[in-house]
Short mmCIF file of C-alpha atoms and ligand atoms in Angstrom, two decimals:
data_model
loop_
_atom_site.label_atom_id
_atom_site.label_comp_id
_atom_site.label_asym_id
_atom_site.label_seq_id
_atom_site.Cartn_x
_atom_site.Cartn_y
_atom_site.Cartn_z
CA MET A 2 155.67 97.73 71.21
CA LYS A 3 152.34 97.56 73.47
CA GLU A 4 151.61 93.79 72.05
CA GLY A 5 148.17 93.14 74.29
CA LYS A 6 150.51 93.58 77.23
CA PHE A 7 149.44 95.70 80.52
CA ILE A 8 152.07 98.81 80.90
CA THR A 9 152.52 99.63 84.87
CA LEU A 10 155.21 102.90 84.75
CA GLY A 11 156.69 102.63 88.22
CA ILE A 12 158.36 105.87 90.07
CA GLU A 13 160.82 105.32 93.33
CA THR A 14 162.11 108.30 94.90
CA SER A 15 162.01 107.40 98.88
CA CYS A 16 165.65 107.99 99.34
CA ASP A 17 168.88 108.42 97.47
CA GLU A 18 167.57 106.86 94.27
CA THR A 19 166.05 108.21 91.28
CA SER A 20 164.55 105.67 89.36
CA VAL A 21 161.66 104.98 87.14
CA ALA A 22 160.28 101.80 84.98
CA LEU A 23 158.45 100.02 83.16
CA VAL A 24 156.92 97.21 83.98
CA ALA A 25 155.04 94.47 81.43
CA ASP A 26 151.93 92.15 82.92
CA GLY A 27 153.62 92.94 86.60
CA ARG A 28 156.78 90.72 86.11
CA GLU A 29 158.29 91.53 83.00
CA VAL A 30 160.93 94.52 82.99
CA LEU A 31 161.01 96.65 79.91
CA SER A 32 162.89 99.05 81.34
CA ASN A 33 164.60 100.23 85.09
CA VAL A 34 166.68 103.00 84.91
CA ILE A 35 168.12 103.82 88.16
CA SER A 36 170.26 107.41 89.02
CA SER A 37 172.16 107.10 92.14
CA GLN A 38 173.18 109.79 94.33
CA ILE A 39 175.61 108.02 96.16
CA GLU A 40 178.88 110.36 95.27
CA VAL A 41 176.83 113.53 96.09
CA HIS A 42 176.14 112.35 99.47
CA LYS A 43 179.34 110.22 100.35
CA VAL A 44 180.96 113.30 101.23
CA PHE A 45 178.73 113.50 104.22
CA GLY A 46 178.83 109.97 105.34
CA GLY A 47 175.41 109.76 104.57
CA VAL A 48 172.10 111.24 102.84
CA VAL A 49 171.43 114.69 103.71
CA PRO A 50 167.37 114.83 102.72
CA GLU A 51 167.39 118.27 101.75
CA ILE A 52 170.18 117.28 98.89
CA ALA A 53 168.13 114.24 97.67
CA SER A 54 165.00 115.92 97.09
CA ARG A 55 166.48 118.66 94.41
CA HIS A 56 168.60 115.89 92.69
CA HIS A 57 165.48 114.00 92.20
CA LEU A 58 164.20 117.12 90.80
CA ASN A 59 167.11 117.49 88.63
CA ASN A 60 167.44 114.06 87.68
CA MET A 61 163.67 113.44 86.99
CA SER A 62 163.30 114.12 83.88
CA SER A 63 166.15 112.42 82.05
CA VAL A 64 165.30 109.20 84.06
CA TYR A 65 161.68 109.19 82.71
CA LYS A 66 163.31 109.55 79.16
CA SER A 67 165.75 107.15 79.06
CA ALA A 68 162.93 104.75 80.63
CA MET A 69 160.55 105.58 77.91
CA GLU A 70 163.04 104.96 75.39
CA THR A 71 164.56 101.78 76.34
CA ALA A 72 161.56 100.16 76.75
CA GLY A 73 159.99 101.89 73.58
CA VAL A 74 157.02 102.82 74.71
CA SER A 75 155.24 106.43 74.84
CA LEU A 76 152.94 107.57 77.86
CA ARG A 77 149.96 106.74 75.61
CA ASP A 78 151.10 103.20 75.99
CA VAL A 79 150.80 103.41 79.67
CA ASP A 80 147.90 101.84 81.45
CA LEU A 81 148.72 102.31 85.22
CA ILE A 82 151.18 104.73 87.30
CA GLY A 83 152.38 103.48 90.35
CA VAL A 84 154.52 105.70 92.86
CA THR A 85 156.17 104.95 95.90
CA CYS A 86 154.34 107.00 98.73
CA GLY A 87 155.74 106.04 102.09
CA PRO A 88 158.04 105.16 103.89
CA GLY A 89 160.76 107.75 102.81
CA LEU A 90 162.19 110.91 103.38
CA VAL A 91 159.02 113.28 102.56
CA GLY A 92 160.74 115.94 100.74
CA ALA A 93 162.22 113.03 98.18
CA LEU A 94 158.85 111.12 98.06
CA LEU A 95 157.05 114.47 97.11
CA ILE A 96 158.81 114.56 94.08
CA GLY A 97 158.29 111.58 92.75
CA LEU A 98 154.44 111.73 93.92
CA ALA A 99 154.34 115.14 92.07
CA THR A 100 155.73 113.30 88.95
CA ALA A 101 153.13 110.75 89.14
CA LYS A 102 150.17 112.93 89.74
CA ALA A 103 150.91 115.09 86.56
CA PHE A 104 151.77 112.42 84.74
CA ALA A 105 148.34 110.36 85.73
CA TYR A 106 146.14 113.50 85.60
CA ALA A 107 147.69 114.83 82.18
CA ALA A 108 147.47 111.46 80.39
CA LYS A 109 144.25 110.08 82.26
CA LYS A 110 145.71 106.99 83.52
CA PRO A 111 144.84 105.41 87.16
CA LEU A 112 147.13 105.76 89.80
CA VAL A 113 148.24 103.70 92.90
CA GLY A 114 150.47 104.31 95.79
CA VAL A 115 152.83 101.73 97.12
CA HIS A 116 154.34 101.14 100.11
CA HIS A 117 158.38 100.80 99.85
CA ILE A 118 158.44 97.44 101.60
CA GLN A 119 156.18 95.68 99.39
CA GLY A 120 157.85 97.13 96.72
CA HIS A 121 160.98 95.65 98.05
CA ILE A 122 159.11 92.32 98.59
CA CYS A 123 157.80 92.22 94.94
CA ALA A 124 161.56 92.48 93.45
CA ASN A 125 161.43 88.21 93.88
CA TYR A 126 158.05 88.17 91.79
CA ILE A 127 160.11 89.71 88.86
CA GLU A 128 163.04 87.54 89.55
CA HIS A 129 161.17 84.25 90.39
CA LYS A 130 158.47 84.00 87.90
CA GLU A 131 156.83 81.53 89.54
CA LEU A 132 156.80 82.61 92.64
CA GLU A 133 153.51 83.06 94.53
CA PRO A 134 152.09 84.12 97.99
CA PRO A 135 152.01 82.66 100.57
CA PHE A 136 155.39 82.91 102.30
CA LEU A 137 157.60 84.04 104.58
CA ALA A 138 159.51 87.13 103.74
CA LEU A 139 162.81 88.95 105.58
CA VAL A 140 163.44 92.44 104.32
CA VAL A 141 166.41 93.92 105.26
CA SER A 142 167.30 97.52 104.14
CA GLY A 143 168.64 100.91 105.16
CA GLY A 144 165.72 101.83 106.49
CA HIS A 145 163.66 98.28 107.58
CA THR A 146 164.28 95.12 108.69
CA HIS A 147 161.23 93.04 109.07
CA LEU A 148 159.74 89.70 108.96
CA VAL A 149 156.60 89.40 107.47
CA TYR A 150 154.08 86.89 106.74
CA VAL A 151 153.11 87.42 102.78
CA LYS A 152 149.26 85.75 102.96
CA ASP A 153 148.56 87.19 99.58
CA TYR A 154 149.67 89.70 97.24
CA ASN A 155 148.79 92.73 99.31
CA GLU A 156 147.79 90.84 102.27
CA HIS A 157 150.85 91.65 104.83
CA VAL A 158 150.76 90.21 108.42
CA VAL A 159 154.43 91.65 110.22
CA LEU A 160 155.86 89.25 112.55
CA GLY A 161 158.50 91.24 114.02
CA ARG A 162 161.02 94.06 113.07
CA THR A 163 163.29 96.44 114.23
CA ARG A 164 163.20 98.12 117.75
CA ASP A 165 165.86 100.68 117.16
CA ASP A 166 168.45 100.53 114.08
CA ALA A 167 167.51 98.67 110.72
CA ALA A 168 170.35 96.06 109.51
CA GLY A 169 171.21 98.09 106.64
CA GLU A 170 171.55 101.41 109.15
CA ALA A 171 174.39 99.15 111.60
CA PHE A 172 176.43 98.07 108.36
CA ASP A 173 176.40 102.02 107.39
CA LYS A 174 177.27 103.11 110.69
CA VAL A 175 180.09 100.32 111.75
CA ALA A 176 181.55 101.56 108.26
CA ARG A 177 181.96 105.02 109.22
CA VAL A 178 183.72 103.81 112.64
CA LEU A 179 185.99 101.89 110.63
CA GLU A 180 186.44 104.53 108.07
CA LEU A 181 185.43 102.24 105.38
CA GLY A 182 183.14 104.99 103.45
CA TYR A 183 179.40 105.10 102.35
CA PRO A 184 177.37 103.23 101.81
CA GLY A 185 178.90 100.82 104.66
CA GLY A 186 176.92 97.84 103.50
CA PRO A 187 179.15 97.10 100.46
CA LYS A 188 182.34 98.07 101.84
CA ILE A 189 181.95 95.64 105.06
CA ASP A 190 180.66 92.95 102.85
CA GLN A 191 183.91 93.66 100.85
CA ALA A 192 186.56 93.95 103.83
CA ALA A 193 185.39 90.93 105.20
CA LYS A 194 186.31 88.93 102.74
CA GLU A 195 189.80 89.53 104.00
CA GLY A 196 188.63 89.15 107.99
CA ASP A 197 188.28 86.18 110.17
CA PRO A 198 184.64 86.25 111.60
CA HIS A 199 185.26 84.64 114.60
CA SER A 200 188.05 86.87 116.01
CA VAL A 201 185.67 89.42 117.90
CA GLU A 202 182.76 87.86 119.40
CA PHE A 203 180.19 90.86 119.34
CA LYS A 204 176.58 90.33 121.11
CA ARG A 205 173.68 88.41 119.19
CA VAL A 206 170.69 90.55 120.55
CA MET A 207 168.14 88.13 120.55
CA LEU A 208 165.67 90.19 122.78
CA GLU A 209 162.51 88.02 124.69
CA LYS A 210 162.84 84.45 124.24
CA ASP A 211 160.07 83.85 120.97
CA SER A 212 160.76 87.47 120.09
CA LEU A 213 160.91 88.01 116.35
CA ASP A 214 161.80 91.47 116.63
CA PHE A 215 165.48 93.06 116.16
CA SER A 216 167.74 95.46 117.72
CA PHE A 217 170.77 96.49 116.25
CA SER A 218 171.49 99.99 117.99
CA GLY A 219 173.92 98.06 120.23
CA ILE A 220 176.56 96.49 118.14
CA LYS A 221 177.57 100.27 117.10
CA THR A 222 178.38 100.48 120.21
CA GLY A 223 179.89 97.22 121.08
CA VAL A 224 182.35 98.05 117.89
CA LEU A 225 183.27 101.65 119.69
CA ASN A 226 184.20 99.93 122.66
CA TYR A 227 186.42 97.15 121.23
CA LEU A 228 188.09 99.75 119.06
CA ASN A 229 188.90 101.98 121.95
CA SER A 230 190.09 98.74 124.07
CA GLN A 231 192.40 97.85 121.80
CA LYS A 232 193.73 100.91 121.38
CA GLN A 233 194.44 101.71 125.12
CA LYS A 234 195.98 98.31 125.63
CA GLY A 235 198.30 99.40 122.68
CA GLU A 236 196.95 96.41 120.32
CA GLU A 237 196.50 96.57 116.64
CA ILE A 238 193.33 96.68 115.07
CA TYR A 239 192.64 94.72 111.73
CA VAL A 240 189.83 96.25 110.44
CA PRO A 241 188.96 93.06 108.00
CA ASP A 242 188.62 90.91 111.31
CA VAL A 243 186.28 93.38 112.93
CA ALA A 244 184.17 93.87 110.09
CA ALA A 245 183.99 90.16 109.30
CA SER A 246 183.09 89.68 112.98
CA PHE A 247 180.46 92.33 112.95
CA GLN A 248 178.63 91.21 109.70
CA MET A 249 178.84 87.41 111.21
CA ALA A 250 177.00 88.93 114.17
CA VAL A 251 174.15 90.55 112.47
CA VAL A 252 173.87 88.07 109.89
CA ASP A 253 173.62 85.10 112.74
CA VAL A 254 170.67 87.16 114.50
CA LEU A 255 168.90 87.87 110.84
CA VAL A 256 169.27 83.82 109.99
CA ALA A 257 168.13 82.83 113.53
CA LYS A 258 165.14 85.28 113.39
CA ALA A 259 163.89 84.13 110.01
CA MET A 260 164.34 80.41 110.84
CA MET A 261 162.49 81.02 113.89
CA ALA A 262 159.43 82.72 111.95
CA ALA A 263 159.54 79.71 109.24
CA ALA A 264 159.09 76.86 112.29
CA ARG A 265 156.25 78.73 113.90
CA THR A 266 154.37 79.62 110.94
CA GLY A 267 155.26 76.29 109.26
CA GLU A 268 156.14 77.92 106.05
CA ASP A 269 158.29 76.44 103.38
CA LYS A 270 159.19 79.17 101.32
CA LEU A 271 161.26 82.25 102.26
CA VAL A 272 161.88 85.30 100.17
CA LEU A 273 164.73 87.65 100.90
CA ALA A 274 164.43 91.33 100.21
CA GLY A 275 165.76 94.94 100.53
CA GLY A 276 169.96 95.95 100.06
CA VAL A 277 171.13 94.05 102.67
CA ALA A 278 169.65 90.98 100.68
CA ALA A 279 173.06 91.68 98.53
CA ASN A 280 175.23 90.60 101.17
CA SER A 281 177.16 87.91 100.53
CA LEU A 282 177.30 86.08 103.81
CA LEU A 283 173.43 86.70 104.70
CA ARG A 284 172.79 85.25 101.19
CA THR A 285 175.24 82.13 101.99
CA MET A 286 174.09 81.46 105.66
CA LEU A 287 170.48 81.50 105.20
CA ALA A 288 170.78 79.48 102.02
CA GLU A 289 172.36 76.62 104.02
CA ALA A 290 170.11 77.46 106.82
CA CYS A 291 167.11 77.21 104.36
CA GLU A 292 168.59 73.61 102.78
CA LYS A 293 168.80 72.41 106.36
CA ALA A 294 164.99 72.94 107.18
CA GLY A 295 163.63 72.20 103.85
CA ILE A 296 162.66 75.39 103.16
CA ALA A 297 162.49 77.13 99.25
CA LEU A 298 164.86 80.56 99.56
CA TYR A 299 164.36 83.18 96.94
CA CYS A 300 166.77 85.87 96.83
CA PRO A 301 166.72 88.75 93.86
CA SER A 302 169.90 89.80 91.91
CA PRO A 303 171.77 92.68 93.37
CA LEU A 304 170.17 94.77 91.16
CA LEU A 305 166.69 94.40 92.28
CA CYS A 306 167.98 94.43 95.97
CA THR A 307 168.85 97.97 96.21
CA ASP A 308 165.94 100.67 95.69
CA ASN A 309 164.64 100.51 91.83
CA ALA A 310 161.24 101.45 90.18
CA ALA A 311 160.72 97.78 88.79
CA MET A 312 159.66 96.32 92.23
CA ILE A 313 157.47 99.34 92.71
CA GLY A 314 155.65 99.12 89.13
CA CYS A 315 155.24 95.52 89.92
CA ALA A 316 153.67 96.20 92.98
CA ALA A 317 151.39 98.54 91.74
CA HIS A 318 150.51 96.23 89.14
CA TYR A 319 149.27 93.45 91.87
CA LYS A 320 147.50 96.49 93.88
CA TYR A 321 145.48 97.81 90.72
CA ALA A 322 144.76 93.80 89.93
CA ALA A 323 142.84 93.77 93.17
CA GLY A 324 141.04 96.93 92.76
CA LEU A 325 143.39 99.01 94.85
CA THR A 326 143.65 102.93 93.55
CA ASP A 327 144.45 106.25 94.56
CA ASP A 328 143.07 109.30 93.73
CA MET A 329 144.77 112.92 93.38
CA THR A 330 144.95 113.40 97.15
CA LEU A 331 147.51 110.64 97.35
CA ASP A 332 150.00 112.20 99.79
CA ALA A 333 153.61 111.13 100.89
CA TYR A 334 153.85 109.21 104.33
CA PRO A 335 157.50 109.21 105.81
CA SER A 336 156.16 106.79 108.16
CA LEU A 337 153.94 104.63 106.72
CA VAL A 338 153.26 101.33 108.37
CA LEU A 339 153.11 98.17 106.27
O1 KG4 B 1 166.91 99.04 99.88
P1 KG4 B 1 167.89 100.06 100.24
O2 KG4 B 1 168.55 100.27 98.80
O3 KG4 B 1 167.46 101.58 100.77
C1 KG4 B 1 166.59 101.51 101.91
O4 KG4 B 1 165.46 101.07 101.40
O5 KG4 B 1 166.98 101.34 102.60
O6 KG4 B 1 169.26 99.39 101.08
C2 KG4 B 1 170.22 100.39 101.17
C3 KG4 B 1 171.04 99.72 102.55
C4 KG4 B 1 172.14 100.59 102.82
O7 KG4 B 1 172.02 100.55 104.53
C5 KG4 B 1 173.41 99.82 102.52
O8 KG4 B 1 174.38 99.41 102.81
C6 KG4 B 1 172.94 98.32 102.42
O9 KG4 B 1 171.53 98.28 101.89
N1 KG4 B 1 173.86 97.37 101.40
C7 KG4 B 1 174.21 96.04 102.10
C8 KG4 B 1 174.86 95.77 101.04
N2 KG4 B 1 174.60 96.84 99.74
C9 KG4 B 1 174.02 97.36 100.15
N3 KG4 B 1 174.35 96.07 103.06
C10 KG4 B 1 175.36 94.91 103.41
N4 KG4 B 1 175.81 94.21 102.24
C11 KG4 B 1 175.68 94.33 101.17
N5 KG4 B 1 176.49 93.90 100.49
ZN1 ZN B 2 164.71 100.27 100.28
#
C-alpha cells in the first residue's frame, strides 16, 4: 500500500517510551505504536535508566511488528529510517539506534538521526497540516524547557532555556512531595481541578529583566517550605489547593516568557510542544494570551505531546529532504544541543 508515497520509519527510545511509527510524506501517520513503561517505573517514583534500557530491548521487536502491521507496509516499502540520537538516557537511546542502524544496513535504507526536541516541535506538522516555518516554539517536557525560533524546518535559534529543572521535572518533583504519584504532570493537572489556584502565592521566578531563560528548581523548595510551615502551625493542608497554586505559578511564567518572545521577535505564530503541552491550564492560558495578542496558537493532541515515534519520523523526513543524512557512525548523544 505504498501508492507512490515517501515512507519514513521512525524510532524513539530516549526515555521510558518504546515507540515505532510509519509516516507517509512527512505528515501522514500510518501507525504510531507507543509502549509506555510508566507502570514499571512508578514504584521507583521516576525513570530508572538501566531498567528503561532493558525494557526497550524487550519491547522493541513487538512494537516494530505492530507498527508495520498497522500501517500495512513491509521493510521493502520503507524509504527512510529516522531515529532519536539525543538528548536522553544513553542506554535507552542506544537501543533505538542499534535497531535503526541494523534495519538501515540490512535493507540498504538511508538513516537520519533526530534531535528529540526537533521531534517534539514536528508533532505540530502532523497535527496542523498547513503549518509552515517560521514560527516560535515553546517546548516543555520532562527533560527540556526551551523557547525556540524555528526559522526553517532544520534551522533553530534557541531564545531561552531552563537554567536548572525542566517544567515537567518540577511537576514530577512536586507531585512526589504531595504524594500524588508518577508521572506528576497529569496527576497535578487532575488534582488542580478541585483546588483554588490563588490559595498559595508561590514565587514566579522571572530571572533578569528581558531574560527568556527559565528557572524551576526553586519552586519545589517553595512547596516544601509551605507544607512544613503549615504542619508547624498545625494547619490543615488541602492538596488540590497546593497543586492548583503550584501549577498556576509555573504556567504564569511559561505564558509570560512565551509572550515576551513573541513581542521581541514579532512572530505571530506560536507552537506548543512536549509532554507538558498536554497540561490543561497551560493550553487554556496560552490560548487566552495568544488571542489577546493576535497570535495563532498551535498545539498537538495529547498523544502527540508526549514521546512518540511519529514526530521523529516527521523530523527525519524534513532533514532528509534537506539532504541531511547520517551513516553507520551515528552515535547516542545524551546531552545533544539543538
Ligand atoms: O515529552 P515527554 O513525554 O518526555 C520528555 O521528553 O521529557 O514529557 C514527559 C513530561 C513529564 O514530566 C510529565 O509529568 C509531563 O510531561 N506531563 C505533564 C502533563 N502530561 C505529561 N505535565 C503537566 N500536565 C500534564 N497534563
Ligand atoms: Zn520528549
